[in-house]
Structure formats: C-alpha cells, structure tokens
Coordinates of C-alpha atoms in Angstrom, one line a residue:
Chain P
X589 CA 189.4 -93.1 18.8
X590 CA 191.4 -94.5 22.1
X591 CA 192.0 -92.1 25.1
X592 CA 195.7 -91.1 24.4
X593 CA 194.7 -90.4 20.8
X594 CA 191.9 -88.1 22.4
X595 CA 194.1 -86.2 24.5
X596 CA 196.5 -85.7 22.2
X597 CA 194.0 -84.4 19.8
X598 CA 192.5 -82.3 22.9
X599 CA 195.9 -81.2 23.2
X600 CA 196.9 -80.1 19.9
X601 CA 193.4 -78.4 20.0
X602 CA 193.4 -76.5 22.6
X603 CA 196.8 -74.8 21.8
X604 CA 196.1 -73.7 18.3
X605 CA 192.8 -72.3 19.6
X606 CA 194.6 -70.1 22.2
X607 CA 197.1 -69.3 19.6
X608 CA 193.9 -68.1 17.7
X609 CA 192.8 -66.0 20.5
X610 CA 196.1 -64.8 21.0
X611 CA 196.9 -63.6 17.4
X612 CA 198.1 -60.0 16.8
X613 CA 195.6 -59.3 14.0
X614 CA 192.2 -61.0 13.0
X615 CA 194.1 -62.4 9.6
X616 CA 196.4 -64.4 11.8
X617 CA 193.9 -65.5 14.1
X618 CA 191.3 -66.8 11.1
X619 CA 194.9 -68.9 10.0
X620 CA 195.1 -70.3 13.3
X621 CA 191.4 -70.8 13.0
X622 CA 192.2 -72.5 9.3
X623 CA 194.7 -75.3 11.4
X624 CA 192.1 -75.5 14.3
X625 CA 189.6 -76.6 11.1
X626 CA 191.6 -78.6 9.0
X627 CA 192.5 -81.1 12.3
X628 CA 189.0 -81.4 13.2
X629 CA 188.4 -82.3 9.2
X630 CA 191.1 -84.9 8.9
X631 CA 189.6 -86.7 12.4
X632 CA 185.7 -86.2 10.3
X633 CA 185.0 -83.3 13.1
X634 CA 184.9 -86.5 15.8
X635 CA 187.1 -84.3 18.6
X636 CA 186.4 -83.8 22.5
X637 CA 186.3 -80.5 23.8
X638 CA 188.8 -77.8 24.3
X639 CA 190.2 -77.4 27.6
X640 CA 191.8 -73.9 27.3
X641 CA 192.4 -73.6 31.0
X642 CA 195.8 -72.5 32.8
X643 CA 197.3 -72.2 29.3
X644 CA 200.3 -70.1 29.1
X645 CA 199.9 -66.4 27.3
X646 CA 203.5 -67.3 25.7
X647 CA 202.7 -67.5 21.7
X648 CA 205.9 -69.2 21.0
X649 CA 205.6 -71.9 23.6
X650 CA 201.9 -72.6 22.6
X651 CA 203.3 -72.7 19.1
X652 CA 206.1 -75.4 19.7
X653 CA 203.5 -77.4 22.0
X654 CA 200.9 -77.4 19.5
X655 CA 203.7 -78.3 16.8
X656 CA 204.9 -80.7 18.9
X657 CA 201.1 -82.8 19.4
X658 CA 199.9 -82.5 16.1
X659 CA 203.1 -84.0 15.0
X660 CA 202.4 -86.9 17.3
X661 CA 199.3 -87.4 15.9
X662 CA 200.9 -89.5 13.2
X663 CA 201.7 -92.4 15.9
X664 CA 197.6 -92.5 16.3
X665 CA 197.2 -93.5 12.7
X666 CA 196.4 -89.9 10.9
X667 CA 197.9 -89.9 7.4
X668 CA 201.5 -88.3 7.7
X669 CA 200.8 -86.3 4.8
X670 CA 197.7 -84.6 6.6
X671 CA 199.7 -84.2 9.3
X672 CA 202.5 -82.1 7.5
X673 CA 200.2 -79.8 5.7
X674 CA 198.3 -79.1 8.7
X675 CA 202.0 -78.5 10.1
X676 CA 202.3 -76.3 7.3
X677 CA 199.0 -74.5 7.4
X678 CA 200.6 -73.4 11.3
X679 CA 203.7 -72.1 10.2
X680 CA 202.1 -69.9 7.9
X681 CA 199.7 -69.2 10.3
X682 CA 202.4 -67.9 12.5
X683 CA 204.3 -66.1 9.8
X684 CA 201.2 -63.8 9.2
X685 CA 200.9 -63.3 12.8
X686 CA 204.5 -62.2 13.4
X687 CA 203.8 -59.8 10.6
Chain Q
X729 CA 154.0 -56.9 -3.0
X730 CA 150.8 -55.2 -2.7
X731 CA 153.0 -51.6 -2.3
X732 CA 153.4 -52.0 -5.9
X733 CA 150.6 -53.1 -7.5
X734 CA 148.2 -51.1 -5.7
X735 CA 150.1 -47.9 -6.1
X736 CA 150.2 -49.0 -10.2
X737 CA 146.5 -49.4 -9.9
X738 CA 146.0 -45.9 -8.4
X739 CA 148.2 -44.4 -10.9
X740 CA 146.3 -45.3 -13.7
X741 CA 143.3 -44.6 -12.4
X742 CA 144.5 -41.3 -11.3
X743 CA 145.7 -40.5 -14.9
X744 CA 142.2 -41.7 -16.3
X745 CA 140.7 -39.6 -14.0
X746 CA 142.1 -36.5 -15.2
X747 CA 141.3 -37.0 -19.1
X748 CA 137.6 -35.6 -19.2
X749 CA 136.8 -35.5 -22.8
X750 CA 137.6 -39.3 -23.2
X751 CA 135.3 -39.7 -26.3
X752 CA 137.6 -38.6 -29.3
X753 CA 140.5 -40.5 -27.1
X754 CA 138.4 -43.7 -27.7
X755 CA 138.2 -43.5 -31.2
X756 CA 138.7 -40.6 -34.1
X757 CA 135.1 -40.7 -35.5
X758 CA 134.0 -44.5 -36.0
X759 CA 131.3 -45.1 -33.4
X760 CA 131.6 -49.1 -34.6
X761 CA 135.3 -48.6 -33.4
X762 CA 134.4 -46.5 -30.1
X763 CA 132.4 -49.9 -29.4
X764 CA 135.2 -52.0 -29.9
X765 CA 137.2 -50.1 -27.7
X766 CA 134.6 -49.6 -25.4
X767 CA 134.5 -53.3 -25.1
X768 CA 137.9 -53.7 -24.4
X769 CA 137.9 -51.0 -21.4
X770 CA 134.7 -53.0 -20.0
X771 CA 136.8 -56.2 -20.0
X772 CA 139.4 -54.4 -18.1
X773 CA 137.1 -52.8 -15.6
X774 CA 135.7 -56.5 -15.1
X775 CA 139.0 -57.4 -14.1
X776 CA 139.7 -54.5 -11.4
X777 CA 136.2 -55.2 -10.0
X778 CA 137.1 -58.9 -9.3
X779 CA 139.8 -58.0 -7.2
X780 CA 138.4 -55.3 -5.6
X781 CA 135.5 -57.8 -4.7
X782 CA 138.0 -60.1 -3.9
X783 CA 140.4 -57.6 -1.6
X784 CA 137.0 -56.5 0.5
X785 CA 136.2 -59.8 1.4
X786 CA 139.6 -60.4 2.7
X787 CA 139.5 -57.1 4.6
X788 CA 135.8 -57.8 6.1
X789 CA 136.7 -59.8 8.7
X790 CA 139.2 -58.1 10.8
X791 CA 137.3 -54.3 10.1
X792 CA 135.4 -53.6 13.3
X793 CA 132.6 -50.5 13.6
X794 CA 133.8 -47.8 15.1
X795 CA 130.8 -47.1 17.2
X796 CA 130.9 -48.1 20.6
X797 CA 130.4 -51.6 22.3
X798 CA 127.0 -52.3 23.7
X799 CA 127.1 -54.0 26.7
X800 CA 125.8 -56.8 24.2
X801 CA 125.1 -60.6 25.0
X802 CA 128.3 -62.2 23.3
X803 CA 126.8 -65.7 22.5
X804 CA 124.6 -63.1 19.8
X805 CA 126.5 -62.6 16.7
X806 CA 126.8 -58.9 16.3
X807 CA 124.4 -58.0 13.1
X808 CA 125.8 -54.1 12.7
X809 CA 129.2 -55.8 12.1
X810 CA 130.6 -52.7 10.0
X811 CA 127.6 -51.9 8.4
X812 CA 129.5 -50.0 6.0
X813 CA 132.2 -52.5 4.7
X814 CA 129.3 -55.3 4.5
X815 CA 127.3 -52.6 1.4
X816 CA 130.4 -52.1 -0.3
X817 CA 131.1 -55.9 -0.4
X818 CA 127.9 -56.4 -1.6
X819 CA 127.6 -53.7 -3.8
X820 CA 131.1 -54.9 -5.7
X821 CA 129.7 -58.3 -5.8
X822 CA 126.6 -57.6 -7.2
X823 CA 128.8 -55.2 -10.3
X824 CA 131.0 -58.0 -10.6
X825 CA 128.4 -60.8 -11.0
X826 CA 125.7 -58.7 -12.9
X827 CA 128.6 -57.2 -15.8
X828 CA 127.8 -59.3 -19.1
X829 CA 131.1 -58.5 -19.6
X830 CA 134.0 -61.0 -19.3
X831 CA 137.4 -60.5 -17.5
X832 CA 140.5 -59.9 -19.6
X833 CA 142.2 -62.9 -21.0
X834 CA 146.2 -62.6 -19.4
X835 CA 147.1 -62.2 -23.9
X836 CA 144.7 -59.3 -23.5
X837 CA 146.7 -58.3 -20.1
X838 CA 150.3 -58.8 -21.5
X839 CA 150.1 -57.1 -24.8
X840 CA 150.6 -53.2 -24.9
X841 CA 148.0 -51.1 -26.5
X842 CA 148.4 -48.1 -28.8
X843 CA 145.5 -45.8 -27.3
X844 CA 146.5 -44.1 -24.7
X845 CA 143.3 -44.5 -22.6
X846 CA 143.0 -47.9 -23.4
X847 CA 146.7 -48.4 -22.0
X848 CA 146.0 -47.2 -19.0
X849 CA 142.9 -49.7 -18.1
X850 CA 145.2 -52.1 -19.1
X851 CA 147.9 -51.5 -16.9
X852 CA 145.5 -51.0 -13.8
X853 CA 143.9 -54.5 -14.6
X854 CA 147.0 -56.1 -15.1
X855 CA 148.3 -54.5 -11.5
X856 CA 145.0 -55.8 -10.1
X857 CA 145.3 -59.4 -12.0
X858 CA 148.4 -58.9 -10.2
X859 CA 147.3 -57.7 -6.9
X860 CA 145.2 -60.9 -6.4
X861 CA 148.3 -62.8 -5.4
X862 CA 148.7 -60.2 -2.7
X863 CA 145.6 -60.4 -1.3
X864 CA 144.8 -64.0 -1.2
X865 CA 143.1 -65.6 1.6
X866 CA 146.3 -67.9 2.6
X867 CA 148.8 -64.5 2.7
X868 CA 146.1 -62.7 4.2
X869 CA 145.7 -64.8 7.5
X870 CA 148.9 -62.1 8.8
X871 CA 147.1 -59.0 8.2
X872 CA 146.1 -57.2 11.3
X873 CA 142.7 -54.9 11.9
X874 CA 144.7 -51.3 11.1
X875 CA 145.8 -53.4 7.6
X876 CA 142.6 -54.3 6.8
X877 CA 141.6 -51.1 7.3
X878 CA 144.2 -49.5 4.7
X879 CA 142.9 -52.1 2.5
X880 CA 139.6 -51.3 2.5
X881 CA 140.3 -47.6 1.9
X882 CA 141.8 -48.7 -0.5
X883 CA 139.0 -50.6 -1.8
X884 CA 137.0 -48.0 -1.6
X885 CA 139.1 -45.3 -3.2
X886 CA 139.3 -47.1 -6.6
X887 CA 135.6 -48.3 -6.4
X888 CA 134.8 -44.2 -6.3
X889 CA 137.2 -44.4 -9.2
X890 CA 135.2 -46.5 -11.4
X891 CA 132.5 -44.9 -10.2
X892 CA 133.2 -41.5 -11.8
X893 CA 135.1 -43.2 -14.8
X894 CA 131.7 -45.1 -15.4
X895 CA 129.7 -41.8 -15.1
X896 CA 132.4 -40.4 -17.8
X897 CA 132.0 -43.3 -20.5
X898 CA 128.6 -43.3 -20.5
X899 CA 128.1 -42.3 -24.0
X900 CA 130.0 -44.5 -25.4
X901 CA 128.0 -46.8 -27.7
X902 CA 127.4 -50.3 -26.3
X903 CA 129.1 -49.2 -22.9
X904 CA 127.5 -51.4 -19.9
X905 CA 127.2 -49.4 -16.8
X906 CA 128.2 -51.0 -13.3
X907 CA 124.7 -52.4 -11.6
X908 CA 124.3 -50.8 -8.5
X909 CA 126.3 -47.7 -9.9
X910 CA 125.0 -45.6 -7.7
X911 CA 124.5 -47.6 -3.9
X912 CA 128.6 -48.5 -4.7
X913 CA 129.2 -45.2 -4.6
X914 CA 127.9 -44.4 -1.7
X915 CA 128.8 -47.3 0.0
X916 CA 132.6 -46.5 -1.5
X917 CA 132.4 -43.3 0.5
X918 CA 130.7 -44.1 3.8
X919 CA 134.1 -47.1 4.2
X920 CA 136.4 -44.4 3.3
X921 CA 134.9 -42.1 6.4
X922 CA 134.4 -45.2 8.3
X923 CA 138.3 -46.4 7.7
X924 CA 139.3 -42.4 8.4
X925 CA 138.1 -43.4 12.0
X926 CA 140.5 -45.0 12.9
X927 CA 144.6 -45.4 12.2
X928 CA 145.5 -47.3 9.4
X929 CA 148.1 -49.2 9.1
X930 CA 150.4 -48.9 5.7
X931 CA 153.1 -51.6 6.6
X932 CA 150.5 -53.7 5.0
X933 CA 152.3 -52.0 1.5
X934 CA 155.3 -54.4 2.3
X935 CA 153.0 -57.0 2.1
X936 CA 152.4 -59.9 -0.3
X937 CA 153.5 -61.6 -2.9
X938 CA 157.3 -61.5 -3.8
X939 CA 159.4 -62.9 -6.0
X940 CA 162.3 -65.6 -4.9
X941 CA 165.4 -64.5 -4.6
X942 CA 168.1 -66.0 -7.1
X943 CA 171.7 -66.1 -6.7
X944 CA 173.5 -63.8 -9.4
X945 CA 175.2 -65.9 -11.7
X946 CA 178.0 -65.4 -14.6
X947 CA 181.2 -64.4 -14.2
X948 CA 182.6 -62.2 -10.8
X949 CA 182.1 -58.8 -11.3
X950 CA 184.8 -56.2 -11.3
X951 CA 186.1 -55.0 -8.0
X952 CA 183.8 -54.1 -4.9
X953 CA 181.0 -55.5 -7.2
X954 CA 182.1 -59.3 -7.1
X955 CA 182.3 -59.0 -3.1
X956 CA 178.7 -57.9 -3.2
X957 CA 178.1 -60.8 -5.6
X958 CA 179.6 -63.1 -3.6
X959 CA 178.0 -62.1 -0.5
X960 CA 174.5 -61.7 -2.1
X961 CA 174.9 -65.9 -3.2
X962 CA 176.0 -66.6 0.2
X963 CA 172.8 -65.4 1.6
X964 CA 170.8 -67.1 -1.1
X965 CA 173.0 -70.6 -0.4
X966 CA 172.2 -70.1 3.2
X967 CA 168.9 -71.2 2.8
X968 CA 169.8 -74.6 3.7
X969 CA 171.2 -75.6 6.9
X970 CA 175.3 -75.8 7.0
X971 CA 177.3 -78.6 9.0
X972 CA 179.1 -77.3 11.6
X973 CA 182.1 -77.2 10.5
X974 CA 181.0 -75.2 7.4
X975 CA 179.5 -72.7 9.1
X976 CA 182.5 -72.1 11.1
X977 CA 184.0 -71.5 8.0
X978 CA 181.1 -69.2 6.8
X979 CA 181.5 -67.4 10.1
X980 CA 185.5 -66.9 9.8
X981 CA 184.7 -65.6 6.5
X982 CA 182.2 -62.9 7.7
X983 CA 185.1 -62.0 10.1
X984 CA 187.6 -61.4 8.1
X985 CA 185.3 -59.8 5.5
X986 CA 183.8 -57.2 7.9
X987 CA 187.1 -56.2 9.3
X988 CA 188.8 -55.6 5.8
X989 CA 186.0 -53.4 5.2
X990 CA 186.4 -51.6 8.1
X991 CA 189.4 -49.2 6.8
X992 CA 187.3 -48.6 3.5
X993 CA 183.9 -47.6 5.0
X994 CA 185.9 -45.2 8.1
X995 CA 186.6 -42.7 4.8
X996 CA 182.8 -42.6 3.9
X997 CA 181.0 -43.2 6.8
X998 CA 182.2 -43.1 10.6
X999 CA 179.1 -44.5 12.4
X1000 CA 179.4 -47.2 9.7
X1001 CA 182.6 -48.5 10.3
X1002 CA 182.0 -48.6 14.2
X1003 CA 179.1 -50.6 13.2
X1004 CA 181.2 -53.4 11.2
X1005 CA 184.0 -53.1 13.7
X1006 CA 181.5 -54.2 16.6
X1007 CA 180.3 -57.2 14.1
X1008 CA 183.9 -58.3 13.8
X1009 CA 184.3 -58.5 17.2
X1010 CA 180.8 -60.6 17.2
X1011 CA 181.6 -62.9 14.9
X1012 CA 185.0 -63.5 16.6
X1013 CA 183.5 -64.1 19.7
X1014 CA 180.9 -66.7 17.8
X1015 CA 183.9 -68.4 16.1
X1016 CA 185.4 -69.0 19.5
X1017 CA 182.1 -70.0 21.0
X1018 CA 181.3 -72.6 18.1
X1019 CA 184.9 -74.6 18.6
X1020 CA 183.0 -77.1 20.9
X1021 CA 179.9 -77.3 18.9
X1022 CA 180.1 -80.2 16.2
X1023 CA 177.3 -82.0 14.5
X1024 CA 177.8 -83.6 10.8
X1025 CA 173.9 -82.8 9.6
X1026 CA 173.3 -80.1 7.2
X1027 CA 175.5 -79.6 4.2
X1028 CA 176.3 -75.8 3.1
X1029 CA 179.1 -76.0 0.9
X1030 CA 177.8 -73.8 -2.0
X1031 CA 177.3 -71.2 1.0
X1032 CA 180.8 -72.0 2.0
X1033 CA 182.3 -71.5 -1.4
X1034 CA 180.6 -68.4 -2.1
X1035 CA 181.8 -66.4 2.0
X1036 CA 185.3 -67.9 0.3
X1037 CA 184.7 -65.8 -2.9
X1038 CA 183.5 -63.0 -0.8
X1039 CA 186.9 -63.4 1.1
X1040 CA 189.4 -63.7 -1.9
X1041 CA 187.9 -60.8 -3.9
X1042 CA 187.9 -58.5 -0.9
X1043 CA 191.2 -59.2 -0.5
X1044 CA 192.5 -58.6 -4.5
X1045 CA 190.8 -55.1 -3.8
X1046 CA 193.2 -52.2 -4.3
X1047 CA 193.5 -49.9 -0.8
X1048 CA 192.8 -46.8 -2.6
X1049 CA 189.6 -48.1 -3.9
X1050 CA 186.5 -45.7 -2.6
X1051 CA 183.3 -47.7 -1.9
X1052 CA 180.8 -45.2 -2.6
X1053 CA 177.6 -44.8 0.1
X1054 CA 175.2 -47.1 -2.0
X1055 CA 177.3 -50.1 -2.1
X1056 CA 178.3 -49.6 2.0
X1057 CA 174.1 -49.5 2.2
X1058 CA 173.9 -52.6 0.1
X1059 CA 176.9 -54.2 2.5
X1060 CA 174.8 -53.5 5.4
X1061 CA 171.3 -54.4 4.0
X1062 CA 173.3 -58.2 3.4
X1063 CA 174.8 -57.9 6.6
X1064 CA 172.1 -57.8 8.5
X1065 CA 170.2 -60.1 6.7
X1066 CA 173.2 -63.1 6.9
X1067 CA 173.3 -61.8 10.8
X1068 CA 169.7 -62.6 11.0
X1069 CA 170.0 -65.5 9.3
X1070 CA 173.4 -67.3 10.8
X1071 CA 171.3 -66.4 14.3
X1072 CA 168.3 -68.5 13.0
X1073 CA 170.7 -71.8 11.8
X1074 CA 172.8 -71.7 15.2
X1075 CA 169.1 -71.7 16.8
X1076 CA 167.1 -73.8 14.5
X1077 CA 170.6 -76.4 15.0
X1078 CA 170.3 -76.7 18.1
X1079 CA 166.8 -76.5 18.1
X1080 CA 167.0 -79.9 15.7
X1081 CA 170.1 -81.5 17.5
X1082 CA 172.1 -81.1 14.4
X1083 CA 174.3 -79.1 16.1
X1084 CA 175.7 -80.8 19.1
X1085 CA 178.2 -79.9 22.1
X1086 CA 181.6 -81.1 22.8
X1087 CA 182.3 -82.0 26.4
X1088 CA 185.3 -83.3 28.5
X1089 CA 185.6 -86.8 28.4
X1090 CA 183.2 -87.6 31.7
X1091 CA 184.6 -90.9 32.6
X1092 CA 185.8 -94.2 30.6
X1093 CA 183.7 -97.7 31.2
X1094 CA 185.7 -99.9 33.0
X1095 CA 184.7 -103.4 33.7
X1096 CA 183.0 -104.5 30.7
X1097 CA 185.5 -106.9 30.2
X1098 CA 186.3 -105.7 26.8
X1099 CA 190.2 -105.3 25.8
X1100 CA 190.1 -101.9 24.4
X1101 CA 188.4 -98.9 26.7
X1102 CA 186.6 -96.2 24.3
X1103 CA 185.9 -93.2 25.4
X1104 CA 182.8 -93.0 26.7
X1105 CA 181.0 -89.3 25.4
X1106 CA 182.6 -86.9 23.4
X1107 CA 179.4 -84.7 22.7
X1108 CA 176.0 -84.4 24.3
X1109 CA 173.2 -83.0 22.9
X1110 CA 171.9 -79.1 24.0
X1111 CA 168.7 -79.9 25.6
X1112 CA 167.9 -76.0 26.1
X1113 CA 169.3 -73.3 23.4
X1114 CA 169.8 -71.1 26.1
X1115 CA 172.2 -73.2 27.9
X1116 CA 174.5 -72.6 24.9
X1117 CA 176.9 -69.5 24.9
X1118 CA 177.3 -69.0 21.6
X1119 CA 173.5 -68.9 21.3
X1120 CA 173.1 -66.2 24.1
X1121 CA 175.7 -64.4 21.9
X1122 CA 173.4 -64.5 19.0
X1123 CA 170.8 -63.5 20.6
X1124 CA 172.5 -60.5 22.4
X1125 CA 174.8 -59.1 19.8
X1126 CA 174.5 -60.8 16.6
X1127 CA 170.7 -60.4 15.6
X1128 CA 169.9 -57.1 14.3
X1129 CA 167.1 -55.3 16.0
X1130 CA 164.0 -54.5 14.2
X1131 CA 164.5 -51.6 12.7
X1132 CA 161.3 -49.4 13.0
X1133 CA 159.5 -49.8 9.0
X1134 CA 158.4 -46.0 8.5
X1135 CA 155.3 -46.6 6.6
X1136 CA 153.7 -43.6 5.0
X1137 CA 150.1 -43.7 2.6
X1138 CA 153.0 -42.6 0.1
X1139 CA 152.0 -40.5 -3.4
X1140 CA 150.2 -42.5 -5.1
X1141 CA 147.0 -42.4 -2.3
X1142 CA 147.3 -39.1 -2.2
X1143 CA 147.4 -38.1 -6.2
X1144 CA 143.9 -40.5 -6.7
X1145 CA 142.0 -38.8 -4.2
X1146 CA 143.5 -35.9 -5.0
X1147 CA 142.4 -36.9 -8.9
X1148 CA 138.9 -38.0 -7.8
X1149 CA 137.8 -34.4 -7.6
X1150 CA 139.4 -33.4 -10.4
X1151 CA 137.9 -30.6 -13.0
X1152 CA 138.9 -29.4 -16.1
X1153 CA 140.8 -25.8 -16.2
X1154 CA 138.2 -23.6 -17.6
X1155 CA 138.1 -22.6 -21.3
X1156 CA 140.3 -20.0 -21.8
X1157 CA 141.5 -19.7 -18.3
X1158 CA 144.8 -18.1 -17.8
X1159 CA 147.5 -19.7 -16.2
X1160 CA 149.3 -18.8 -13.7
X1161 CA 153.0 -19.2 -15.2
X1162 CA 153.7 -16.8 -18.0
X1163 CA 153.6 -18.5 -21.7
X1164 CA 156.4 -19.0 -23.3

C-alpha cells in the first residue's frame, strides 16, 4: 500500500468511525460499524490507524466526506464493485440512522 | 463434580441406614439366595471402600492437627501429623486390602437391580466409581486445607456408615465382615471431631470432574429459545482464539444483542435491565477501542456465525413477547460467562501478539534509493497489556466480579448423620399424626 492510498484509507476510516460514534441509536452505529469492517476486509485488515481528531460533529458532512474517500479508493486499485457495496452498506447505514 | 456424587453416595447410604430388618429384604427364605445377594452387596462395599481409601489419601496431606505448634525443630518431620486422619487411612486400607471380595465389574455398576437394598449399594458404588474421577491426585493438587478437611468428614461419615451397615448384615450367610471393623470405627469418629475443629470448606462440592460442554445442535429453536441457542454455541465456539476482525464482529453482536434485550428484561426485572444497559455501553466502548487493534492470527468464524444467529433471531422476535425470569437468569449466566471470556482473548491476544496495534504512520524511509517509498509501520506490537485501552476497559468494566459461591454442607450431610443414629419406631408406637 503507497502513502496516498494509506491516507485515503485513514481518511475514509476515520469518518465512518465518527459517524459510528455519532449515530442516533446503537442499530445505526453497529451499520456504520458494518462499513467501518467491510473496508478494513476488502484491504485484508492491512489499515493504519484512525486519526479521529478535530473532526467535525456534522453527520452529514462526515457522511459526504467519507462517501467521497471511499469512492476514491477505486483509483488505488480496490475492486469497483467492493467499492459500491461498501458505498451501499453506508447509505443504509445512514438510512437507519436518520430513522 | 464431587457435589454430586458424594451427595448420591450419602443418599444411599442414608436410605440403607434406615432399613433395620434387612434380612427378609435380601432374600424371601432361600439362605443359598441371601448368599448370592450377600455377595453382590460385598462387591459393592469393596467398591465404596476403594474410594474412600482413595479420597483419604488425597485429603492426608493438606489436614493439619489441630493442637497447637510446639516450638519444634523444623528440619524434624513432625510424627503426630494428624494422628487421627493417619488411623483412618490405615484402617480403610487395611479393609480394602484384607476383603476377599472383588470390586464391582462397571456391567455389574451399569445394570439396575430389582431388590431394593441391593439397588441402593449399587447406586452408592457406582457414585463412588464415579467419585474417583473427582478425587484424583492430578484435580486434587487445587484443593486447599478447609477442602481437605470437608473431604475427610466426609470420609469419615460414610466409613461410620459401613460400619453400622456391616454390624447390620452380619447374619447373613457367607457375609465377610470389614477387617479392622472396629479400630475404623473409631478412627471414623475421632476425624469427624478432629475435622469439626476447624471450618470446612464446602466449595470443594463444585469441585471435580465435569463434563465438556457441547454446542446444541439441530434446528433453531422457537423464539427466545433460538437466541439462547445461539448464544450458548457462541460461547462454546469461543473456545478458540478469533482474528481481530471477527471478534469485532463478535463484539458488535453482543452490542446490539444486549440492548434489544434491554426493553424486554425492564418489564421483568428492573435491576436487570440496568445491568444489560451498562454492558451495552461496555461493549460499545470496546468496539470503539478495538478499531486500531488488528492482527490476522486466530480464526473464530463458527463463533462469528453463531453472535450472527444470536443477532437475527433476536431481532425476528415479536415486541410483545414476555421473557420469563429463568431465561433472563440463563441470559445472564452466558453473559457473564462470554464477558469473562471475550476479557481473557483480548488479554491472552495481546498477551501472544496476535492481536496487534495500529499506529500513525511514524515517518517514510527516504534515501534508500528505491523508486517507490512504502510506508514504513502501520502496526506495532503491545509490549505491555496495560498500555492498551481497550484492555484497561476489560479489566474495569467488562469482567464480571467474582460473585461470592455460598457454599452450604447442603441436605444430604445432614440426613446421613442424621441417619447414622437412626432407630426403629417402637412396636406398636403411636404416631403422632392421626391415622387415616
């Protein structure tokens, strides 16, 4: 894994786990968790670290950011499809969370 | 357990204690067939006396005297070492190796009897073939002194037994009477006073021999049931070590579980449902905590697949289902135990380096003179438990405490003593209850 693909991934990580933290109710927040899992599956649980600091509170900006990097994970070599049904598993994710 | 089979073995002996006139029990009228039965019992007796030999020996070592300490030279081995428990060991041995008689054959053990005296020898022996496993020398290196102790009152309790029952059988033709009948008796008694000296200890009941728990197979069950099921085979499956990722799947599960359960157990059982709503919270703190711990060792999917049963079927369950008391109990017996042993993987993981942590990239390597930089570290491994947060949060919240085992001589101690000095109502004596 090279360093931009890294910080993407850190990137992409980070938001969905504060998105997690964030959730209204514990079913949301184990979906989040669910995304959160399935990215550190497809990359064989080979990820660096969170980095959860001066994140914003806002659950719809995290969402679009974290939308945003795992969609750019396809330009790193993860399969497309992956990529989509983890996009997936988030919009679900956010649908049980908006309730 | 030796719970069990002890208190079978005072059962039966209690109940053969209180048939006096055990003659025409043996047989009708065929003194040839008395014999035969006679034999029988002996080979059942030979049986109890072997673990009773056995058991003492175990006991021996850790039973101090209760008298007090000379102010002795300690390179001199101590000669008076309980006096008492050293004539009852050799009084059982010498019955043991003196009776003609040989021990029951595990056919003669396993197959029910039609007399009624006869059964009961049967089922004692078979509790004390059974009671050997509990008492072994390689389970007994745990006991402590006050165990001992309750072992050896034990001991001596059903040696008095046979002692009486042999004084009782005594006419029966070709009976064999225990060698030493009479120093075992005495010796039976003067452990029992010396044991009574000091505080046993009957925890040593939850001792012993068990049998291994087995996941429940077949078919889910109906309703709350299939949850239990499901969490009952998680435990089982969680006997070996999960990845990480897995067992961040195991502990989402145990999340979600907990707090859907939460709404159910608040209509039964208040203090309950503050309990499971302080778990949740737990478990979502561990979730968050094991996000930067990775580590591909272990395996753990059939433990995985079964918290995702557990998960599903909670979930298909109607809301205006009632979850009686005993099935919240048996929620909470499995809770605990996973608790307990989800605290011993994360520690045992680290402990092992399968589980490591995920740190911010330090620094790249520059200079190599390589076209492509890698990152240098992505994970390190925990060189103290401690210094991990999601292992402090085990430790704090997430292993239960020891709950304090209330451990009482329970019924069956008291009902053969009791039964020891039993007589026979007079002839003729009225009873006290009116006759129907």
């Amino acid at each position: 894994m090279l360093l931009p693909h890294a910080q993407t991934l850190a990137h992409a990580r980070s938001y969905v786990a504060a998105l997690a933290d964030h959730a209204l109710t514990i079913e949301a927040s184990s979906a989040y968790e669910r995304v959160l899992l399935e990215l550190d599956r497809v990359h064989g649980d080979d990820c660096p670290a969170l980095n959860t600091d001066d994140l914003t509170d806002d659950r719809d900006i995290l969402l679009a950011v974290a939308s945003s990097d795992i969609g750019d994970l396809e330009n790193y070599g993860v399969d497309p499809l992956s990529v989509e049904l983890i996009l997936a598993m988030l919009v679900d994710a956010q649908g049980l969370d908006i309730g | 357990m030796y719970g069990e089979n002890g208190a079978q073995m005072r059962t039966e002996l209690a109940a053969l204690l209180r048939q006096h006139r055990v003659m025409h029990r043996l047989a009708a009228d065929s003194p040839t067939e008395r014999a035969e039965v006679g034999q029988e019992i002996l080979r059942y007796r030979r049986t109890l006396l072997t673990w009773c030999a056995q058991a003492i020996r175990v006991a021996q070592p850790l039973t101090f005297p209760n008298i007090p300490q000379k102010p002795a030279d300690p390179f001199r081995a101590t000669s008076d070492h309980g006096a008492a428990m050293s004539e009852l060991v050799r009084a059982l041995e010498l019955a043991r190796d003196q009776a003609t008689t040989t021990a029951a054959s595990s056919t003669a053990l396993a197959t029910p009897s039609l007399n009624d005296v006869v059964e009961h020898w049967r089922l004692a022996a078979r509790a004390a073939a059974l009671a050997e496993h509990d008492t072994a020398p390689d389970l007994a290196v745990h006991l402590t002194a006050s165990q001992a102790r309750t072992i050896a009152g034990d001991v001596a309790a059903i040696s008095q037994a046979l002692v009486v029952l042999d004084r009782r059988y005594r006419n029966t033709p070709g009976w064999e009477s225990l060698a030493g009948c009479d120093r075992l008796g005495w010796a039976a008694l003067a452990t029992a006073l010396d044991v009574s000296l000091g505080q046993p200890d009957f925890s040593v009941d939850q001792t012993g021999w068990r049998p291994r728990t087995k996941p429940i197979r077949g078919p889910a069950k109906p309703g709350v049931l299939g949850v239990l099921q499901a969490e009952h085979n998680l435990l089982v499956r969680l006997k070996s070590i999960p990845n990480a990722m897995n067992l961040r799947l195991i502990v989402d599960s145990q999340r979600l579980l907990t707090s859907q359960l939460v709404p159910y157990a608040e209509r039964v059982d208040l203090d309950l449902a503050e309990q499971w709503r302080a778990r949740a919270a737990t478990y979502s703190r561990i979730q968050r905590e094991l996000r930067n711990v990775g580590g591909r060792l272990g395996n753990g999917a059939g433990a995985t697949a079964e918290a995702s049963n557990a998960v599903s079927r909670m979930k298909a369950l109607p809301a205006g289902a009632v979850i009686e008391p005993r099935m919240l109990g048996g929620f909470q017996t499995l809770f605990r135990r996973i608790d307990e042993r989800i605290s011993d993987v994360l520690e045992a993981g680290v402990e092992r380096g399968a589980f490591v942590q995920r740190v911010t990239v330090p620094r790249l390597v520059s200079g190599e003179g390589r076209l492509v930089q890698p990152v240098r570290e992505r994970f390190v491994p925990v060189t103290r438990p401690a210094d991990l947060e999601v292992i402090r949060t085990a430790r704090k919240h997430l292993r239960p405490r020891a709950e304090p085992a209330v451990a009482s001589p329970g019924a069956s101690r008291v009902d053969l003593h009791a039964a020891l000095i039993h007589r026979p109502p007079k002839k003729g004596a009225q009873s006290d209850v009116p006759g129907l």
